[in-house]
Amino acid sequence: MSIDLRSDTVTRPSERMRRAMADAEVGDDVFREDPTAIRLEERAAELLGKEAALFVPSGTMGNQIALHLHGRPGCEVVCEAESHILLYELGAMAALSGLLPKPVAGEAGLLAPEDVEKAIAPEVVYRSRTALLSLENTHNMAGGTIYRRDRLASLLAVARRHELPVHLDGSRLFNAAVALDLPVAELAAGCDSVMIALSKGLGAPAGSLLAGSRPWIAEARRVRKMFGGAMRQVGVLAAPGLLALEEGPAALAADHRHARRLAEALAALPGWGIDLKRVETNIVIASPPGGDAYTFCRQASRAGVMAVPVSAEAVRFVTHRDVSSDDVDQAIQVIRTLRAC
Ligand SMILES: *Cc1c(COP(=O)(O)O)cnc(C)c1O
């Protein structure tokens, strides 16, 4: 059996989740008759400190519904230059909503308020309008880095001054909350919309949630239908989602320790390039000796350790609940021997 460090999306539903799926009370969710989906949405809203939430099939759909509602065709979305909404959603903001990204390079994925300020278009007749500010916490491609409350507060202040809505891509917001030992609602506070993924570190087989004000979520429900994301007896997916919300966060601290251990082991090996300061949660991005990420991933995979190249030089390892402490030790052993051959 390979040790799969490609992503925290690879987690399999636990036995408890499987049982919850089998036992879920269901109904037609388009008619709002699925009690399990309703319970999941209410619980998510409560945890995120928002009025309402909507269960969506994927994080991408959650983000795209939010962008669609906050923007208008021809408007710009201020986002980080390596953000998921820009690089890994296939141009959906342009294709589905006529929106234009306005990428701003962050440091370790984190935007500086003064750079955001500069990226916001002035209100003149020949400039497209800035529609919103989108933030990603934790930042995937920067290696799971965290926006802390002070930085968030200053970014929110810039947005407020320009009357811009703020969307939070909180695919891994629970990782940030666990790392900072804060309730997740504190990291979502002040954002007009927030998306969280159930199917990453929290361990559910599928699904994400989008949260915001009650009238905004009512609109989001319409856009979800338009984008083809309304499902029927979806309680079978909401049931493991509820377990993911209740039991998932407590398991994340172990993932963070495992990522740290892996990162420190790599840093101690000759030839590896890694910035240990960035390893704050469950993601490790590092450059293998020789600088060829594709060759490393091919060799590691043959030796039973799976990771993904995120560029020609950099490899991403993600720890998750299906990777044990022993698995991490074994992965480190394998990577050491690869170096030797
Ligand atoms: C995975 C991810 C998403 C999208 O999630 P899918 O469910 O795969 O569509 C969005 N944002 C970030 C930061 C992610 O890591």
GROMACS .gro file of C-alpha atoms and ligand atoms in nm:
model
  356
    1MET     CA    1   0.000   0.000   0.000
    2SER     CA    2   0.129   0.340  -0.099
    3ILE     CA    3   0.149   0.629   0.142
    4ASP     CA    4  -0.065   0.886  -0.035
    5LEU     CA    5   0.052   1.241   0.033
    6ARG     CA    6  -0.088   1.391  -0.288
    7SER     CA    7  -0.376   1.570  -0.119
    8ASP     CA    8  -0.606   1.567   0.183
    9THR     CA    9  -0.889   1.499  -0.065
   10VAL     CA   10  -0.788   1.130  -0.080
   11THR     CA   11  -0.929   1.046   0.265
   12ARG     CA   12  -1.188   0.766   0.265
   13PRO     CA   13  -1.510   0.789   0.468
   14SER     CA   14  -1.473   0.627   0.810
   15GLU     CA   15  -1.689   0.335   0.923
   16ARG     CA   16  -1.900   0.578   1.125
   17MET     CA   17  -1.950   0.791   0.815
   18ARG     CA   18  -2.052   0.487   0.611
   19ARG     CA   19  -2.307   0.395   0.876
   20ALA     CA   20  -2.438   0.751   0.891
   21MET     CA   21  -2.478   0.747   0.513
   22ALA     CA   22  -2.677   0.426   0.526
   23ASP     CA   23  -2.899   0.555   0.807
   24ALA     CA   24  -2.947   0.913   0.678
   25GLU     CA   25  -3.296   1.052   0.674
   26VAL     CA   26  -3.348   1.199   0.327
   27GLY     CA   27  -3.591   1.393   0.108
   28ASP     CA   28  -3.582   1.604  -0.207
   29ASP     CA   29  -3.342   1.885  -0.125
   30VAL     CA   30  -3.458   2.104  -0.417
   31PHE     CA   31  -3.793   2.116  -0.233
   32ARG     CA   32  -3.593   2.169   0.091
   33GLU     CA   33  -3.726   1.841   0.220
   34ASP     CA   34  -3.397   1.675   0.310
   35PRO     CA   35  -3.374   1.704   0.690
   36THR     CA   36  -3.011   1.593   0.702
   37ALA     CA   37  -2.899   1.856   0.450
   38ILE     CA   38  -3.091   2.120   0.644
   39ARG     CA   39  -2.924   2.012   0.968
   40LEU     CA   40  -2.581   2.026   0.805
   41GLU     CA   41  -2.644   2.375   0.668
   42GLU     CA   42  -2.770   2.502   1.003
   43ARG     CA   43  -2.475   2.355   1.190
   44ALA     CA   44  -2.224   2.499   0.942
   45ALA     CA   45  -2.382   2.845   0.965
   46GLU     CA   46  -2.361   2.827   1.344
   47LEU     CA   47  -1.994   2.719   1.344
   48LEU     CA   48  -1.899   2.986   1.089
   49GLY     CA   49  -2.090   3.261   1.268
   50LYS     CA   50  -2.311   3.334   0.966
   51GLU     CA   51  -2.689   3.348   0.928
   52ALA     CA   52  -2.718   3.067   0.675
   53ALA     CA   53  -2.523   2.813   0.473
   54LEU     CA   54  -2.566   2.609   0.156
   55PHE     CA   55  -2.436   2.259   0.084
   56VAL     CA   56  -2.259   2.251  -0.254
   57PRO     CA   57  -2.103   1.958  -0.442
   58SER     CA   58  -1.750   2.102  -0.447
   59GLY     CA   59  -1.534   2.386  -0.324
   60THR     CA   60  -1.501   2.514  -0.677
   61MET     CA   61  -1.877   2.548  -0.707
   62GLY     CA   62  -1.896   2.725  -0.371
   63ASN     CA   63  -1.632   2.975  -0.478
   64GLN     CA   64  -1.789   3.029  -0.819
   65ILE     CA   65  -2.138   3.086  -0.680
   66ALA     CA   66  -1.988   3.349  -0.448
   67LEU     CA   67  -1.795   3.524  -0.725
   68HIS     CA   68  -2.104   3.518  -0.949
   69LEU     CA   69  -2.312   3.690  -0.682
   70HIS     CA   70  -2.053   3.946  -0.569
   71GLY     CA   71  -1.953   4.054  -0.920
   72ARG     CA   72  -2.093   4.162  -1.253
   73PRO     CA   73  -1.959   4.088  -1.603
   74GLY     CA   74  -1.658   4.304  -1.684
   75CYS     CA   75  -1.566   4.362  -1.320
   76GLU     CA   76  -1.240   4.260  -1.153
   77VAL     CA   77  -1.175   4.019  -0.868
   78VAL     CA   78  -0.876   4.108  -0.653
   79CYS     CA   79  -0.712   3.779  -0.560
   80GLU     CA   80  -0.370   3.643  -0.475
   81ALA     CA   81  -0.153   3.554  -0.776
   82GLU     CA   82  -0.138   3.183  -0.688
   83SER     CA   83  -0.488   3.151  -0.549
   84HIS     CA   84  -0.704   2.850  -0.623
   85ILE     CA   85  -0.982   3.061  -0.781
   86LEU     CA   86  -0.728   3.192  -1.032
   87LEU     CA   87  -0.509   2.889  -1.109
   88TYR     CA   88  -0.718   2.579  -1.046
   89GLU     CA   89  -1.076   2.661  -1.136
   90LEU     CA   90  -1.027   2.656  -1.513
   91GLY     CA   91  -1.107   3.020  -1.572
   92ALA     CA   92  -1.454   2.968  -1.426
   93MET     CA   93  -1.487   3.327  -1.305
   94ALA     CA   94  -1.453   3.441  -1.668
   95ALA     CA   95  -1.643   3.151  -1.823
   96LEU     CA   96  -1.940   3.150  -1.586
   97SER     CA   97  -1.959   3.509  -1.464
   98GLY     CA   98  -1.768   3.734  -1.706
   99LEU     CA   99  -1.529   3.835  -1.429
  100LEU     CA  100  -1.167   3.933  -1.471
  101PRO     CA  101  -0.904   3.834  -1.216
  102LYS     CA  102  -0.682   4.109  -1.079
  103PRO     CA  103  -0.394   3.902  -0.938
  104VAL     CA  104  -0.180   4.049  -0.661
  105ALA     CA  105   0.134   3.867  -0.545
  106GLY     CA  106   0.132   3.798  -0.174
  107GLU     CA  107   0.419   3.708   0.052
  108ALA     CA  108   0.390   3.338   0.133
  109GLY     CA  109   0.048   3.363  -0.026
  110LEU     CA  110  -0.069   3.637   0.209
  111LEU     CA  111  -0.182   3.968   0.065
  112ALA     CA  112  -0.053   4.296   0.203
  113PRO     CA  113  -0.326   4.557   0.265
  114GLU     CA  114  -0.129   4.828   0.082
  115ASP     CA  115  -0.098   4.608  -0.230
  116VAL     CA  116  -0.471   4.537  -0.223
  117GLU     CA  117  -0.537   4.910  -0.190
  118LYS     CA  118  -0.329   4.973  -0.505
  119ALA     CA  119  -0.507   4.698  -0.699
  120ILE     CA  120  -0.853   4.846  -0.645
  121ALA     CA  121  -0.958   5.042  -0.953
  122PRO     CA  122  -1.048   5.409  -0.908
  123GLU     CA  123  -1.402   5.504  -1.003
  124VAL     CA  124  -1.338   5.648  -1.350
  125VAL     CA  125  -1.536   5.585  -1.666
  126TYR     CA  126  -1.260   5.403  -1.855
  127ARG     CA  127  -1.164   5.150  -1.583
  128SER     CA  128  -1.343   4.827  -1.509
  129ARG     CA  129  -1.478   4.822  -1.156
  130THR     CA  130  -1.335   4.613  -0.878
  131ALA     CA  131  -1.615   4.381  -0.765
  132LEU     CA  132  -1.467   4.207  -0.465
  133LEU     CA  133  -1.166   4.093  -0.268
  134SER     CA  134  -1.111   3.718  -0.241
  135LEU     CA  135  -0.887   3.568   0.029
  136GLU     CA  136  -0.760   3.212   0.071
  137ASN     CA  137  -0.703   3.078   0.424
  138THR     CA  138  -0.501   2.859   0.448
  139HIS     CA  139  -0.318   2.931   0.124
  140ASN     CA  140  -0.275   2.608  -0.066
  141MET     CA  141   0.008   2.682  -0.310
  142ALA     CA  142   0.211   2.881  -0.059
  143GLY     CA  143   0.219   2.568   0.158
  144GLY     CA  144  -0.080   2.598   0.390
  145THR     CA  145   0.009   2.941   0.525
  146ILE     CA  146  -0.231   3.119   0.759
  147TYR     CA  147  -0.394   3.461   0.767
  148ARG     CA  148  -0.391   3.571   1.127
  149ARG     CA  149  -0.654   3.800   1.276
  150ASP     CA  150  -0.450   4.123   1.262
  151ARG     CA  151  -0.376   4.083   0.890
  152LEU     CA  152  -0.737   3.986   0.822
  153ALA     CA  153  -0.859   4.293   1.010
  154SER     CA  154  -0.645   4.529   0.804
  155LEU     CA  155  -0.750   4.366   0.474
  156LEU     CA  156  -1.116   4.385   0.576
  157ALA     CA  157  -1.067   4.752   0.663
  158VAL     CA  158  -0.935   4.824   0.311
  159ALA     CA  159  -1.230   4.641   0.156
  160ARG     CA  160  -1.478   4.822   0.377
  161ARG     CA  161  -1.329   5.160   0.290
  162HIS     CA  162  -1.389   5.081  -0.079
  163GLU     CA  163  -1.728   4.918  -0.012
  164LEU     CA  164  -1.606   4.589  -0.156
  165PRO     CA  165  -1.752   4.256  -0.051
  166VAL     CA  166  -1.501   3.999   0.072
  167HIS     CA  167  -1.515   3.629  -0.013
  168LEU     CA  168  -1.310   3.382   0.187
  169ASP     CA  169  -1.194   3.062   0.019
  170GLY     CA  170  -1.170   2.869   0.343
  171SER     CA  171  -1.129   2.530   0.186
  172ARG     CA  172  -0.889   2.461   0.477
  173LEU     CA  173  -1.016   2.721   0.722
  174PHE     CA  174  -1.044   2.459   0.998
  175ASN     CA  175  -0.670   2.390   0.960
  176ALA     CA  176  -0.604   2.759   1.024
  177ALA     CA  177  -0.843   2.765   1.321
  178VAL     CA  178  -0.685   2.457   1.479
  179ALA     CA  179  -0.331   2.590   1.425
  180LEU     CA  180  -0.423   2.924   1.585
  181ASP     CA  181  -0.646   2.762   1.849
  182LEU     CA  182  -0.935   2.992   1.757
  183PRO     CA  183  -1.299   2.923   1.679
  184VAL     CA  184  -1.342   2.907   1.302
  185ALA     CA  185  -1.605   3.185   1.321
  186GLU     CA  186  -1.338   3.432   1.428
  187LEU     CA  187  -1.149   3.374   1.106
  188ALA     CA  188  -1.467   3.414   0.899
  189ALA     CA  189  -1.585   3.726   1.084
  190GLY     CA  190  -1.628   4.031   0.864
  191CYS     CA  191  -1.624   3.829   0.541
  192ASP     CA  192  -1.945   3.849   0.338
  193SER     CA  193  -1.916   3.489   0.224
  194VAL     CA  194  -1.706   3.192   0.323
  195MET     CA  195  -1.657   2.851   0.164
  196ILE     CA  196  -1.530   2.553   0.362
  197ALA     CA  197  -1.453   2.206   0.227
  198LEU     CA  198  -1.580   1.895   0.402
  199SER     CA  199  -1.394   1.662   0.169
  200LYS     CA  200  -1.038   1.767   0.254
  201GLY     CA  201  -0.883   1.725   0.597
  202LEU     CA  202  -1.225   1.689   0.763
  203GLY     CA  203  -1.263   1.357   0.586
  204ALA     CA  204  -1.609   1.359   0.423
  205PRO     CA  205  -1.639   1.182   0.087
  206ALA     CA  206  -1.774   1.492  -0.092
  207GLY     CA  207  -1.912   1.839  -0.048
  208SER     CA  208  -1.843   2.191   0.064
  209LEU     CA  209  -2.045   2.463   0.232
  210LEU     CA  210  -2.097   2.825   0.142
  211ALA     CA  211  -2.207   3.057   0.421
  212GLY     CA  212  -2.327   3.417   0.439
  213SER     CA  213  -2.631   3.630   0.524
  214ARG     CA  214  -2.975   3.472   0.494
  215PRO     CA  215  -3.088   3.671   0.185
  216TRP     CA  216  -2.750   3.617   0.016
  217ILE     CA  217  -2.767   3.240   0.072
  218ALA     CA  218  -3.122   3.240  -0.073
  219GLU     CA  219  -2.971   3.389  -0.391
  220ALA     CA  220  -2.681   3.143  -0.374
  221ARG     CA  221  -2.937   2.860  -0.372
  222ARG     CA  222  -3.072   2.988  -0.705
  223VAL     CA  223  -2.723   3.014  -0.858
  224ARG     CA  224  -2.641   2.662  -0.734
  225LYS     CA  225  -2.944   2.539  -0.929
  226MET     CA  226  -2.837   2.738  -1.236
  227PHE     CA  227  -2.485   2.591  -1.220
  228GLY     CA  228  -2.633   2.241  -1.200
  229GLY     CA  229  -2.530   2.179  -0.841
  230ALA     CA  230  -2.869   2.121  -0.675
  231MET     CA  231  -2.901   1.759  -0.565
  232ARG     CA  232  -3.199   1.557  -0.449
  233GLN     CA  233  -3.171   1.296  -0.168
  234VAL     CA  234  -2.842   1.453  -0.070
  235GLY     CA  235  -2.876   1.358   0.296
  236VAL     CA  236  -2.659   1.057   0.218
  237LEU     CA  237  -2.373   1.304   0.166
  238ALA     CA  238  -2.481   1.554   0.431
  239ALA     CA  239  -2.473   1.284   0.700
  240PRO     CA  240  -2.098   1.215   0.673
  241GLY     CA  241  -2.058   1.592   0.630
  242LEU     CA  242  -2.210   1.644   0.975
  243LEU     CA  243  -1.963   1.395   1.123
  244ALA     CA  244  -1.681   1.572   0.939
  245LEU     CA  245  -1.783   1.901   1.104
  246GLU     CA  246  -1.818   1.749   1.450
  247GLU     CA  247  -1.523   1.512   1.456
  248GLY     CA  248  -1.295   1.629   1.179
  249PRO     CA  249  -1.135   1.939   1.334
  250ALA     CA  250  -1.000   1.753   1.639
  251ALA     CA  251  -0.795   1.527   1.411
  252LEU     CA  252  -0.622   1.812   1.227
  253ALA     CA  253  -0.362   1.886   1.494
  254ALA     CA  254  -0.205   1.544   1.429
  255ASP     CA  255  -0.189   1.622   1.055
  256HIS     CA  256  -0.005   1.945   1.138
  257ARG     CA  257   0.246   1.763   1.359
  258HIS     CA  258   0.303   1.510   1.083
  259ALA     CA  259   0.365   1.782   0.823
  260ARG     CA  260   0.609   1.948   1.058
  261ARG     CA  261   0.799   1.623   1.115
  262LEU     CA  262   0.819   1.554   0.742
  263ALA     CA  263   0.933   1.910   0.671
  264GLU     CA  264   1.206   1.899   0.935
  265ALA     CA  265   1.328   1.565   0.805
  266LEU     CA  266   1.349   1.701   0.450
  267ALA     CA  267   1.527   2.014   0.569
  268ALA     CA  268   1.789   1.794   0.736
  269LEU     CA  269   1.861   1.606   0.412
  270PRO     CA  270   2.126   1.750   0.178
  271GLY     CA  271   1.997   1.919  -0.135
  272TRP     CA  272   1.636   1.978  -0.031
  273GLY     CA  273   1.508   2.334  -0.050
  274ILE     CA  274   1.234   2.417   0.198
  275ASP     CA  275   1.113   2.717   0.392
  276LEU     CA  276   1.023   2.575   0.734
  277LYS     CA  277   0.850   2.898   0.839
  278ARG     CA  278   0.576   2.827   0.588
  279VAL     CA  279   0.494   2.486   0.731
  280GLU     CA  280   0.215   2.597   0.963
  281THR     CA  281  -0.056   2.343   0.885
  282ASN     CA  282  -0.082   2.018   0.683
  283ILE     CA  283   0.102   2.111   0.362
  284VAL     CA  284   0.473   2.084   0.284
  285ILE     CA  285   0.613   2.233  -0.036
  286ALA     CA  286   0.978   2.153  -0.102
  287SER     CA  287   1.231   2.129  -0.385
  288PRO     CA  288   1.405   1.793  -0.416
  289PRO     CA  289   1.782   1.762  -0.470
  290GLY     CA  290   1.860   1.824  -0.835
  291GLY     CA  291   1.551   2.041  -0.859
  292ASP     CA  292   1.342   1.808  -1.074
  293ALA     CA  293   1.002   1.762  -0.914
  294TYR     CA  294   0.864   1.533  -1.184
  295THR     CA  295   1.151   1.285  -1.161
  296PHE     CA  296   1.132   1.284  -0.782
  297CYS     CA  297   0.756   1.217  -0.781
  298ARG     CA  298   0.794   0.934  -1.032
  299GLN     CA  299   1.068   0.767  -0.829
  300ALA     CA  300   0.891   0.822  -0.497
  301SER     CA  301   0.570   0.678  -0.636
  302ARG     CA  302   0.751   0.362  -0.747
  303ALA     CA  303   0.892   0.335  -0.396
  304GLY     CA  304   0.545   0.372  -0.241
  305VAL     CA  305   0.524   0.743  -0.152
  306MET     CA  306   0.286   0.957  -0.354
  307ALA     CA  307   0.322   1.336  -0.384
  308VAL     CA  308   0.248   1.586  -0.662
  309PRO     CA  309   0.475   1.824  -0.850
  310VAL     CA  310   0.333   2.176  -0.819
  311SER     CA  311   0.594   2.323  -1.056
  312ALA     CA  312   0.903   2.196  -1.237
  313GLU     CA  313   1.103   2.233  -0.915
  314ALA     CA  314   0.859   2.196  -0.626
  315VAL     CA  315   0.678   1.899  -0.476
  316ARG     CA  316   0.372   1.918  -0.251
  317PHE     CA  317   0.311   1.673   0.032
  318VAL     CA  318  -0.019   1.691   0.220
  319THR     CA  319  -0.081   1.510   0.548
  320HIS     CA  320  -0.432   1.391   0.639
  321ARG     CA  321  -0.624   1.153   0.863
  322ASP     CA  322  -0.549   0.846   0.651
  323VAL     CA  323  -0.173   0.895   0.702
  324SER     CA  324  -0.054   0.772   1.042
  325SER     CA  325   0.248   0.873   1.240
  326ASP     CA  326   0.417   0.548   1.132
  327ASP     CA  327   0.332   0.623   0.769
  328VAL     CA  328   0.510   0.957   0.799
  329ASP     CA  329   0.820   0.789   0.943
  330GLN     CA  330   0.811   0.535   0.665
  331ALA     CA  331   0.772   0.805   0.399
  332ILE     CA  332   1.078   0.982   0.543
  333GLN     CA  333   1.274   0.654   0.525
  334VAL     CA  334   1.174   0.604   0.162
  335ILE     CA  335   1.273   0.959   0.066
  336ARG     CA  336   1.612   0.909   0.235
  337THR     CA  337   1.681   0.595   0.034
  338LEU     CA  338   1.574   0.767  -0.290
  339ARG     CA  339   1.844   1.019  -0.231
  340ALA     CA  340   2.097   0.740  -0.198
  341CYS     CA  341   2.016   0.578  -0.533
  342LIG     C1  342  -0.940   2.217  -0.306
  342LIG     C2  343  -0.955   2.362  -0.305
  342LIG     C3  344  -1.068   2.425  -0.359
  342LIG     C4  345  -1.174   2.354  -0.442
  342LIG     O1  346  -1.220   2.238  -0.397
  342LIG     P1  347  -1.288   2.125  -0.491
  342LIG     O2  348  -1.381   2.065  -0.396
  342LIG     O3  349  -1.176   2.037  -0.533
  342LIG     O4  350  -1.356   2.191  -0.605
  342LIG     C5  351  -1.079   2.561  -0.347
  342LIG     N1  352  -0.985   2.632  -0.284
  342LIG     C6  353  -0.875   2.577  -0.231
  342LIG     C7  354  -0.775   2.663  -0.161
  342LIG     C8  355  -0.856   2.440  -0.240
  342LIG     O5  356  -0.744   2.386  -0.188
   0.00000   0.00000   0.00000
